[in-house]
CSV table of C-alpha atoms and ligand atoms in Angstrom, one decimal:
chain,number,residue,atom,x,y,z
L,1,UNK,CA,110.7,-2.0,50.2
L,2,UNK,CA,108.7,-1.4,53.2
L,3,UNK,CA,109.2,-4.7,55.4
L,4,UNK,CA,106.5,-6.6,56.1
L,5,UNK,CA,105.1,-6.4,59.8
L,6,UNK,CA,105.5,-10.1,61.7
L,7,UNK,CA,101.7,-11.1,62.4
L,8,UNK,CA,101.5,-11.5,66.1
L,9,UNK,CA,99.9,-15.1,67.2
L,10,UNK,CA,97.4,-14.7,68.9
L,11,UNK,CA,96.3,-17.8,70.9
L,12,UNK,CA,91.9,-18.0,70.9
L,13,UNK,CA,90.3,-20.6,73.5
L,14,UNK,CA,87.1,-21.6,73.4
L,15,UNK,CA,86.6,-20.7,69.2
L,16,UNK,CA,83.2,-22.7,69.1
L,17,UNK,CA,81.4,-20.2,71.5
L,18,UNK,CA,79.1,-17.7,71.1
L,19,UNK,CA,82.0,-15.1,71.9
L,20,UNK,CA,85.0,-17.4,70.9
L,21,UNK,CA,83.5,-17.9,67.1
L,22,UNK,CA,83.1,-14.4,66.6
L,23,UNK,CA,86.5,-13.5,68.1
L,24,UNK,CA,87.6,-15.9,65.2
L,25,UNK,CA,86.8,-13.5,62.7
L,26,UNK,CA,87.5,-10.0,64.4
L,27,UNK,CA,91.3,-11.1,65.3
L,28,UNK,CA,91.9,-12.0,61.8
L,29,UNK,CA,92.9,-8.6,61.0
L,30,UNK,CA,95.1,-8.4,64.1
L,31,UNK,CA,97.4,-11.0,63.8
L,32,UNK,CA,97.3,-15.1,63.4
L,33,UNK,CA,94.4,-16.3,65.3
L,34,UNK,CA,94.9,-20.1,66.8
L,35,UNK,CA,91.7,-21.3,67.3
L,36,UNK,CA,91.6,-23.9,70.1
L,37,UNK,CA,88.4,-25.3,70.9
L,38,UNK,CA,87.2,-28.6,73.1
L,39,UNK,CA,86.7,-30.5,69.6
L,40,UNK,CA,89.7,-28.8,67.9
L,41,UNK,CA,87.0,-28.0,65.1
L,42,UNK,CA,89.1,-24.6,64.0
L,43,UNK,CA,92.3,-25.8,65.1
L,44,UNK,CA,94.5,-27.5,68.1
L,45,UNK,CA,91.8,-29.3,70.9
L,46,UNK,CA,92.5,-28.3,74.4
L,47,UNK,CA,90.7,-29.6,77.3
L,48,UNK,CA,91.0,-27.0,80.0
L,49,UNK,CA,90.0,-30.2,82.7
L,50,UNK,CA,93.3,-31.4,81.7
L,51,UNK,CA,96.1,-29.1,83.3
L,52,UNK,CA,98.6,-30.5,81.2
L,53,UNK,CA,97.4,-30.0,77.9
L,54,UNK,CA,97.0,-26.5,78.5
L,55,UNK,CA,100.0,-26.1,79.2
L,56,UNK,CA,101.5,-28.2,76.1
L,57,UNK,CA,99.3,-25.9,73.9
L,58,UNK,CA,101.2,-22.6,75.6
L,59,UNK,CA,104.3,-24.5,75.0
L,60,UNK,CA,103.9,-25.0,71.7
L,61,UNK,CA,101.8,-22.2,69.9
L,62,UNK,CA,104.4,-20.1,71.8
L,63,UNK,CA,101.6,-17.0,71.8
L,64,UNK,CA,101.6,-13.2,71.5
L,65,UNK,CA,98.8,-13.0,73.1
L,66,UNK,CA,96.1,-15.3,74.8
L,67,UNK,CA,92.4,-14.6,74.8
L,68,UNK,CA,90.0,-16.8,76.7
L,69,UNK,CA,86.7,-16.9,75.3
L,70,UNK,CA,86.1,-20.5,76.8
L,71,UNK,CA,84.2,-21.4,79.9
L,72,UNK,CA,82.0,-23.3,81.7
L,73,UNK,CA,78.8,-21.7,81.1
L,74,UNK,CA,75.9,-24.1,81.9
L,75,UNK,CA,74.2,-22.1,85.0
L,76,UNK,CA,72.2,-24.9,86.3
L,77,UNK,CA,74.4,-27.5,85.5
L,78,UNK,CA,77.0,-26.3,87.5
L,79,UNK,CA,75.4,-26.8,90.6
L,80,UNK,CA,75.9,-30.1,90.8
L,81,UNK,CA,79.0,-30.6,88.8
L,82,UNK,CA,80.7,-28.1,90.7
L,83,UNK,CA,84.4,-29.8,90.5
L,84,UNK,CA,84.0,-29.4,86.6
L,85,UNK,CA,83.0,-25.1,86.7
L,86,UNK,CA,86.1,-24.8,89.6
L,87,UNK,CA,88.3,-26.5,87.1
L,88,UNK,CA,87.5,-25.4,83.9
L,89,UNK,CA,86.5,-21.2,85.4
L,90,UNK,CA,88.4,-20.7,87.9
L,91,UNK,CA,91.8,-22.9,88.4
L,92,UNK,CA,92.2,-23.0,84.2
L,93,UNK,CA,92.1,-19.5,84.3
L,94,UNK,CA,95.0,-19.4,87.0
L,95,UNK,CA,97.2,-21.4,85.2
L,96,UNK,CA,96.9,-19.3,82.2
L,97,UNK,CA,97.7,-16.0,83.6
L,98,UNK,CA,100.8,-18.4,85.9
L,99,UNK,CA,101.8,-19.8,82.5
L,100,UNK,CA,102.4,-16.5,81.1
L,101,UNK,CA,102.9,-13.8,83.7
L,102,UNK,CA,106.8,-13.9,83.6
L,103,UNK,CA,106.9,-13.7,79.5
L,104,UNK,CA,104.6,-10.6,79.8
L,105,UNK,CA,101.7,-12.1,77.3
L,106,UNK,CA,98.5,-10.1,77.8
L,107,UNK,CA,95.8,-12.1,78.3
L,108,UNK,CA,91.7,-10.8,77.7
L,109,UNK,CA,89.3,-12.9,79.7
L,110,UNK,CA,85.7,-13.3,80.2
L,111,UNK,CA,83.9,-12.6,83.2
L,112,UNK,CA,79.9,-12.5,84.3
L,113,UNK,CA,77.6,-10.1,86.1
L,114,UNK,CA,76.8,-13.4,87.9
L,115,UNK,CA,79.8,-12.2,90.1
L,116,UNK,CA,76.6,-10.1,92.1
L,117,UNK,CA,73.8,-10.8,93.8
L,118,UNK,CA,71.4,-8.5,92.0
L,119,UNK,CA,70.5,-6.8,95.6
L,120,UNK,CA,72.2,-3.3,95.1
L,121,UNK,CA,69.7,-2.1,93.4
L,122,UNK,CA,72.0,0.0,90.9
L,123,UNK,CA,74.0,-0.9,88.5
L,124,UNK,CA,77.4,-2.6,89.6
L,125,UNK,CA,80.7,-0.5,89.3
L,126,UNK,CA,84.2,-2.4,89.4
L,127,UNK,CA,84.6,-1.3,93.1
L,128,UNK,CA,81.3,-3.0,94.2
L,129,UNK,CA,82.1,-6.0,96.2
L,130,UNK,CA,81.2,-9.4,93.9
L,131,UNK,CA,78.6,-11.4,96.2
L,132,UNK,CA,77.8,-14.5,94.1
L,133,UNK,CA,74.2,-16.5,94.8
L,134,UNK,CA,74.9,-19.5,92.3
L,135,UNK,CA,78.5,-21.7,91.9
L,136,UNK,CA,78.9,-20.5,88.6
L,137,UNK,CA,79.1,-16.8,89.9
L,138,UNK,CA,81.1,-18.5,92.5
L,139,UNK,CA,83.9,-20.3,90.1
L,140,UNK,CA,83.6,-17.0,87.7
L,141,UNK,CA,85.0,-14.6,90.2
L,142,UNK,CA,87.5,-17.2,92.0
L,143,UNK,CA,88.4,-17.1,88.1
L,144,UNK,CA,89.2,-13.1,88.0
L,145,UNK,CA,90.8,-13.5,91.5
L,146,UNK,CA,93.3,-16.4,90.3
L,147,UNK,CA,94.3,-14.0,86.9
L,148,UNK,CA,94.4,-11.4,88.9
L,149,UNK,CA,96.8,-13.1,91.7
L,150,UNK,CA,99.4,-14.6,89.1
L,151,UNK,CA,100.8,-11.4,88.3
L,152,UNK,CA,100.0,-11.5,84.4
L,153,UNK,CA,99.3,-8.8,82.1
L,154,UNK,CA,95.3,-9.0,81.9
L,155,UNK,CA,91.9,-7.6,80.8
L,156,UNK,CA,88.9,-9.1,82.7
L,157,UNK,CA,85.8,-7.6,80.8
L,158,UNK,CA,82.8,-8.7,82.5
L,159,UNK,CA,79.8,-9.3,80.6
L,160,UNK,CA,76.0,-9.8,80.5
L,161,UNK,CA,73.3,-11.6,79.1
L,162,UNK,CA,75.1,-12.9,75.4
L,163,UNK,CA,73.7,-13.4,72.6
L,164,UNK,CA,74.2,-14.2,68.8
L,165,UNK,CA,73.3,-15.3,65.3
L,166,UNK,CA,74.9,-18.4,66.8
L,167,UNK,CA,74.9,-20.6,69.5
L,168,UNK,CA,73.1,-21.2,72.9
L,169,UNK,CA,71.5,-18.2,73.6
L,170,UNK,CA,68.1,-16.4,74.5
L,171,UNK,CA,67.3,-14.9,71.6
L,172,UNK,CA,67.4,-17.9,69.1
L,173,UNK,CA,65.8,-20.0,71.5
L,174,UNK,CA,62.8,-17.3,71.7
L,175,UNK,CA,62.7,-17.4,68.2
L,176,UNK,CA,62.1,-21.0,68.1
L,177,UNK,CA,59.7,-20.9,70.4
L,178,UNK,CA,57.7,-18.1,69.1
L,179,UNK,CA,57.5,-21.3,66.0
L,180,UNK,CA,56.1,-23.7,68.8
L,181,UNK,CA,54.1,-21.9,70.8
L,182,UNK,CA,50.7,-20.0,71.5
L,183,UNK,CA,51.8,-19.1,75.1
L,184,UNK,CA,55.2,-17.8,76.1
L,185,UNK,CA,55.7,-17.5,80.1
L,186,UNK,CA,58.9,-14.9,80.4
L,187,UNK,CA,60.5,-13.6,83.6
L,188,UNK,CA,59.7,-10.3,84.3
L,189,UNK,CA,61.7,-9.3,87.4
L,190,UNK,CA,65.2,-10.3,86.3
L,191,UNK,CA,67.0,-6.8,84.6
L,192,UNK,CA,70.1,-6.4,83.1
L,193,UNK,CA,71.9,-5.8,80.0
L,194,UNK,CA,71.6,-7.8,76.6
L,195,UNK,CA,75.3,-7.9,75.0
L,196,UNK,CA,75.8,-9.4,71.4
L,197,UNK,CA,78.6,-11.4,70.9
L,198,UNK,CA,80.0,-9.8,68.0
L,199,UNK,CA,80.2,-6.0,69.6
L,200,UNK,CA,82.6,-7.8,72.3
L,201,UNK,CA,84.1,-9.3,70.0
L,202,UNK,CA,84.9,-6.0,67.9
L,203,UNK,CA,86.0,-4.5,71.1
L,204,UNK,CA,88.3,-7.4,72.0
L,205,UNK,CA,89.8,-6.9,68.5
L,206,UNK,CA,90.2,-3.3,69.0
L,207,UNK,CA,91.7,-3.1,72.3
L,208,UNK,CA,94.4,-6.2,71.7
L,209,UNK,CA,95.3,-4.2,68.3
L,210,UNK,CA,96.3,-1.2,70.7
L,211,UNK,CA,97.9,-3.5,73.0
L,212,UNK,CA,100.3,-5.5,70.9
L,213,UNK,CA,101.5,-1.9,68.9
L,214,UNK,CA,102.0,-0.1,72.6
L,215,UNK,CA,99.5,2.2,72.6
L,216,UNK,CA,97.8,0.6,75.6
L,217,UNK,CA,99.9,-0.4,78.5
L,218,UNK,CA,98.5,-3.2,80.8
L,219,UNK,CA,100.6,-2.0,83.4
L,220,UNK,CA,98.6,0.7,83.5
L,221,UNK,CA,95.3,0.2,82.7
L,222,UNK,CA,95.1,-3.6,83.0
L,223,UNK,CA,92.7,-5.3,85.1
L,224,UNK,CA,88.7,-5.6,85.7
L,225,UNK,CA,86.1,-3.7,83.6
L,226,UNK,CA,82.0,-3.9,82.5
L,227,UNK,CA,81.7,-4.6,79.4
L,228,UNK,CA,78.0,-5.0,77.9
L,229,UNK,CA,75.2,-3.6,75.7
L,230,UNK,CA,74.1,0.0,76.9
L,231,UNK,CA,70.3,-0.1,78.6
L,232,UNK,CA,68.9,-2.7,80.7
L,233,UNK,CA,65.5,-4.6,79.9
L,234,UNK,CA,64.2,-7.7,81.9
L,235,UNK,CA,63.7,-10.9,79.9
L,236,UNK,CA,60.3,-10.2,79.3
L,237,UNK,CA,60.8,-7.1,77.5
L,238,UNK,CA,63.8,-8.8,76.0
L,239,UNK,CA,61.2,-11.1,74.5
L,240,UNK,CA,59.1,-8.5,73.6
L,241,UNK,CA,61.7,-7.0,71.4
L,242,UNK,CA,62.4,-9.8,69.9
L,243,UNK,CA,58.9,-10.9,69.2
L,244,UNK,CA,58.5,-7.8,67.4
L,245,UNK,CA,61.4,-8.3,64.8
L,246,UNK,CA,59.8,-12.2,64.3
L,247,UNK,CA,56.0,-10.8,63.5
L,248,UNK,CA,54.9,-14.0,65.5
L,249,UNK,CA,51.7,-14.2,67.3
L,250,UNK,CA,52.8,-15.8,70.6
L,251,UNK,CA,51.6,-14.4,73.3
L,252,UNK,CA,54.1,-13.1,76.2
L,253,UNK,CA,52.6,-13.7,79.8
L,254,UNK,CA,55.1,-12.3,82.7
L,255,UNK,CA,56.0,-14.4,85.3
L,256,UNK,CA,58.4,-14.0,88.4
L,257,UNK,CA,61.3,-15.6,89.1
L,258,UNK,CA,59.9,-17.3,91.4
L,259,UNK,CA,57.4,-19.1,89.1
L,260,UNK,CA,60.2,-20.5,86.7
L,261,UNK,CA,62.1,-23.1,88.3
L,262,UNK,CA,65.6,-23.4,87.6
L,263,UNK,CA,68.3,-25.4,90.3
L,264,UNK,CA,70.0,-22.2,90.1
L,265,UNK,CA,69.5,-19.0,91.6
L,266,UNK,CA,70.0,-15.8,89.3
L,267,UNK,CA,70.4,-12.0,89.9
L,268,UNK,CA,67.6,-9.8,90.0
L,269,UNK,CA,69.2,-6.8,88.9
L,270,UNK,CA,72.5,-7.4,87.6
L,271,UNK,CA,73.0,-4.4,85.4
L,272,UNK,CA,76.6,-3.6,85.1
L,273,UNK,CA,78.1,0.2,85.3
L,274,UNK,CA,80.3,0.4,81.6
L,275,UNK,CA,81.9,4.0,82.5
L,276,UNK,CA,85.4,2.7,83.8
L,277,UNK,CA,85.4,1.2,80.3
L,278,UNK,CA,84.3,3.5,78.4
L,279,UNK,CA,86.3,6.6,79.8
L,280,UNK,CA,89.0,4.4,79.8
L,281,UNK,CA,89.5,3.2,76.1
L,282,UNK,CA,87.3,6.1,74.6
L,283,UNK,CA,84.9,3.8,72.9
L,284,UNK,CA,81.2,4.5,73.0
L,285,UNK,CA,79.2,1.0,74.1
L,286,UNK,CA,76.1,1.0,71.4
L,287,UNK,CA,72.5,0.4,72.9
L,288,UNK,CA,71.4,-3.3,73.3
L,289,UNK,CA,68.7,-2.3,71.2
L,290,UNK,CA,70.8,-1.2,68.4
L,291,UNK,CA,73.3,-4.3,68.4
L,292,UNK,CA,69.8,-6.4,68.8
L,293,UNK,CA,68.2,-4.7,65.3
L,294,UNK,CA,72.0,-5.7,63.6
L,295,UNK,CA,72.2,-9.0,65.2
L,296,UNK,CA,68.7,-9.7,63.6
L,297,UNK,CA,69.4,-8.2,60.1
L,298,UNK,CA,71.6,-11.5,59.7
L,299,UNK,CA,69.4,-13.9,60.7
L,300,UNK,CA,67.3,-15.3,58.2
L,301,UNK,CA,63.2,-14.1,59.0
L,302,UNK,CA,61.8,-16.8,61.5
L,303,UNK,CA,59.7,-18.8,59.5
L,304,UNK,CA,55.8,-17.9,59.6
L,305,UNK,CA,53.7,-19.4,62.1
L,306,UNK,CA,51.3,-21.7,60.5
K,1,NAP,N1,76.6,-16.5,77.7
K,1,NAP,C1,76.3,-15.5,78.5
K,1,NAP,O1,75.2,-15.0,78.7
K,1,NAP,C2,77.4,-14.9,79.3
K,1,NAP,C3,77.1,-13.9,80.3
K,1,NAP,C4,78.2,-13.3,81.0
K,1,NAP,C5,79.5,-13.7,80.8
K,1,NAP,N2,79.7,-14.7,79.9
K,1,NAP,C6,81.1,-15.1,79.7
K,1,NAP,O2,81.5,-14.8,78.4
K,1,NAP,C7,82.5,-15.8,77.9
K,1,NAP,C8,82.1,-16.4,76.6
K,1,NAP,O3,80.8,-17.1,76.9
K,1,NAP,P1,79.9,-17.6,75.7
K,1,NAP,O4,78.6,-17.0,75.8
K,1,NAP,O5,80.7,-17.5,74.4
K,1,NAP,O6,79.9,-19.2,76.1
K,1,NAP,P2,79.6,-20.5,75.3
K,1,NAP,O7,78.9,-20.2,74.0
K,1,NAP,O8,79.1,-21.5,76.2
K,1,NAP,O9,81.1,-20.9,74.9
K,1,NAP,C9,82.0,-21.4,75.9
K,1,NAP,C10,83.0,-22.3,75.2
K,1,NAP,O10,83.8,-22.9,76.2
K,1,NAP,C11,84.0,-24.2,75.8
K,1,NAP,N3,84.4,-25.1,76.9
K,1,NAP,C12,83.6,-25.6,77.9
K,1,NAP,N4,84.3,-26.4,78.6
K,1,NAP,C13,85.5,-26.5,78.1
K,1,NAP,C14,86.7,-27.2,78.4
K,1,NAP,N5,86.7,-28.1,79.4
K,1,NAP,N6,87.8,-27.1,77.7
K,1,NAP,C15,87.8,-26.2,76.6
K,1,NAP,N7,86.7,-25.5,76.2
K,1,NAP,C16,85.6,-25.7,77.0
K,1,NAP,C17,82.7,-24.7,75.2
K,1,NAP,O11,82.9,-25.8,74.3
K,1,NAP,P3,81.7,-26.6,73.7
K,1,NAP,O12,81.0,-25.6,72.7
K,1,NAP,O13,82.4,-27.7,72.9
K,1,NAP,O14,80.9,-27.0,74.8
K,1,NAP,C18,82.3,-23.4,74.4
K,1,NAP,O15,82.7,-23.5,73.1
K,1,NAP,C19,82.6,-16.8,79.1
K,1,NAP,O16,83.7,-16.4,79.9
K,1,NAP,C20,81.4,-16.6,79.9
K,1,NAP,O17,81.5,-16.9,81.2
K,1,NAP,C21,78.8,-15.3,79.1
């Protein structure tokens, strides 16, 4: 009798996310997902303020593999609860890749084109120096800096502009305001690259399966990549597409940035370069539009506008 392969455990954080629910589902076939999230809803809570727990969770699940879907994602917010972003983006993600660098546990984290400025003016490689303008930028990259310091074996794919069936996200908040409103004002002069959260998460799934059998060495090709939808729109034309798929009558009026307050400041163009990824795993990123047409085939029509 063929014996049966030991299911690696694979240690999720953040499982009630946009990325972190779909992860959920995609690692199921890799091995024995432990879904940790703020609220435990899935499985073990974990607090990432609280430096201990983390490291009690570790501890205990004793994990294969770690994969870090959580963070601290509220853009304006963190401006003024900047000791809360640090924590939770930057010095949590430290003690993870510390906490497992010297038992050789890969660990796949999240990071943001937020890491740029937007003034290139082309779309960001790996080697382009990160300039941040807002503090989550900030705490996101002194995030990929602390992983990448501790020595542990790690992916840092950084992404762009998520979205999903689920969630806080652009597209189902257009979609519930194409139910509330005449007018839409959208931001026209902000580009970059809309990524649905279950593509990463097939990917995820797909590289850690070729990492835990061998196939893919960390020591090798370990480190930073870009990781989103192919294309880049601006919001507006994000919008646009989405209005489309709704058959709402709303009408989009483009705006600058400059006309929509917000406490933080964003990237204008914060398109990221996929290539390293993509020549280095062999996988073909599909078009945002593509991913955008699936992600909408599961969502129930948007209600008609009365
Ligand atoms: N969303 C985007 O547009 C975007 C763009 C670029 C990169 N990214 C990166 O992609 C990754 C996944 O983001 P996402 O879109 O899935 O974000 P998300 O939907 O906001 O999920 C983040 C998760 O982290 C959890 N979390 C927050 N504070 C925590 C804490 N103190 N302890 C434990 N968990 C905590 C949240 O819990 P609650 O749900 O309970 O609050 C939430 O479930 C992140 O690394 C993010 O920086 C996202």
């Amino acid at each position: 009798m063929t014996p049966v392969t030991p299911r690696p455990k694979l240690l999720l954080i953040g499982a009630n996310g946009q990325v972190g629910w779909e992860l959920r589902r995609t690692l199921a076939c890799v091995g024995e997902v432990i879904a940790a999230s703020l609220e435990g809803e899935y499985g073990p809570a974990i607090d990432l303020m609280d430096a201990q727990a983390l490291a009690r969770l570790i501890q205990e699940t004793q994990p294969d593999a770690l994969i870090n879907a959580a963070a601290y994602t509220a853009v304006d917010q963190a401006e003024t609860e900047r000791a809360a972003a640090w924590r939770v983006n930057a010095e949590a993600v430290g003690e993870m890749g510390a906490l497992l660098a010297h038992r050789r546990v890969p660990i796949i984290h999240y990071s943001t084109d937020y890491v740029f400025s937007g003034r290139l003016g082309r779309p960001y490689t790996e080697t382009d120096n990160p300039d941040p303008i807002n503090v989550y930028g900030e705490t996101k990259l002194a995030g990929e800096r602390a992983l990448l310091e501790s020595g542990a074996r790690a992916l840092i794919l950084r992404t762009s502009w998520v979205y999903g069936a689920r969630g806080n996200n652009f597209l189902l908040s257009m979609r519930r305001l194409f139910q509330e409103r005449e007018e839409l004002r959208v931001v026209e002069d902000q580009v970059g690259s809309p990524t649905w959260s279950r593509m990463l998460a097939e990917v995820t799934a797909l590289m850690l399966y070729r990492i835990l059998r061998g196939d893919l060495d960390l020591d090798q090709v370990g480190g930073l990549y870009h990781l989103t939808g192919r294309g880049q729109v601006s919001w507006y034309g994000f919008a646009g597409a989405i209005l489309k798929s709704t058959g709402a009558r709303t009408r989009l009026i483009p705006i600058a940035s400059s006309e929509y307050q917000a406490p933080a400041k964003r990237p204008l163009f914060s398109v990221l370069d996929n290539r390293r990824f993509q020549e280095t795993f062999g996988l073909a990123l599909p078009d945002w539009c593509l991913s955008l047409a699936q992600c909408l085939e599961e969502l129930e029509p948007a209600a008609p506008v009365s």
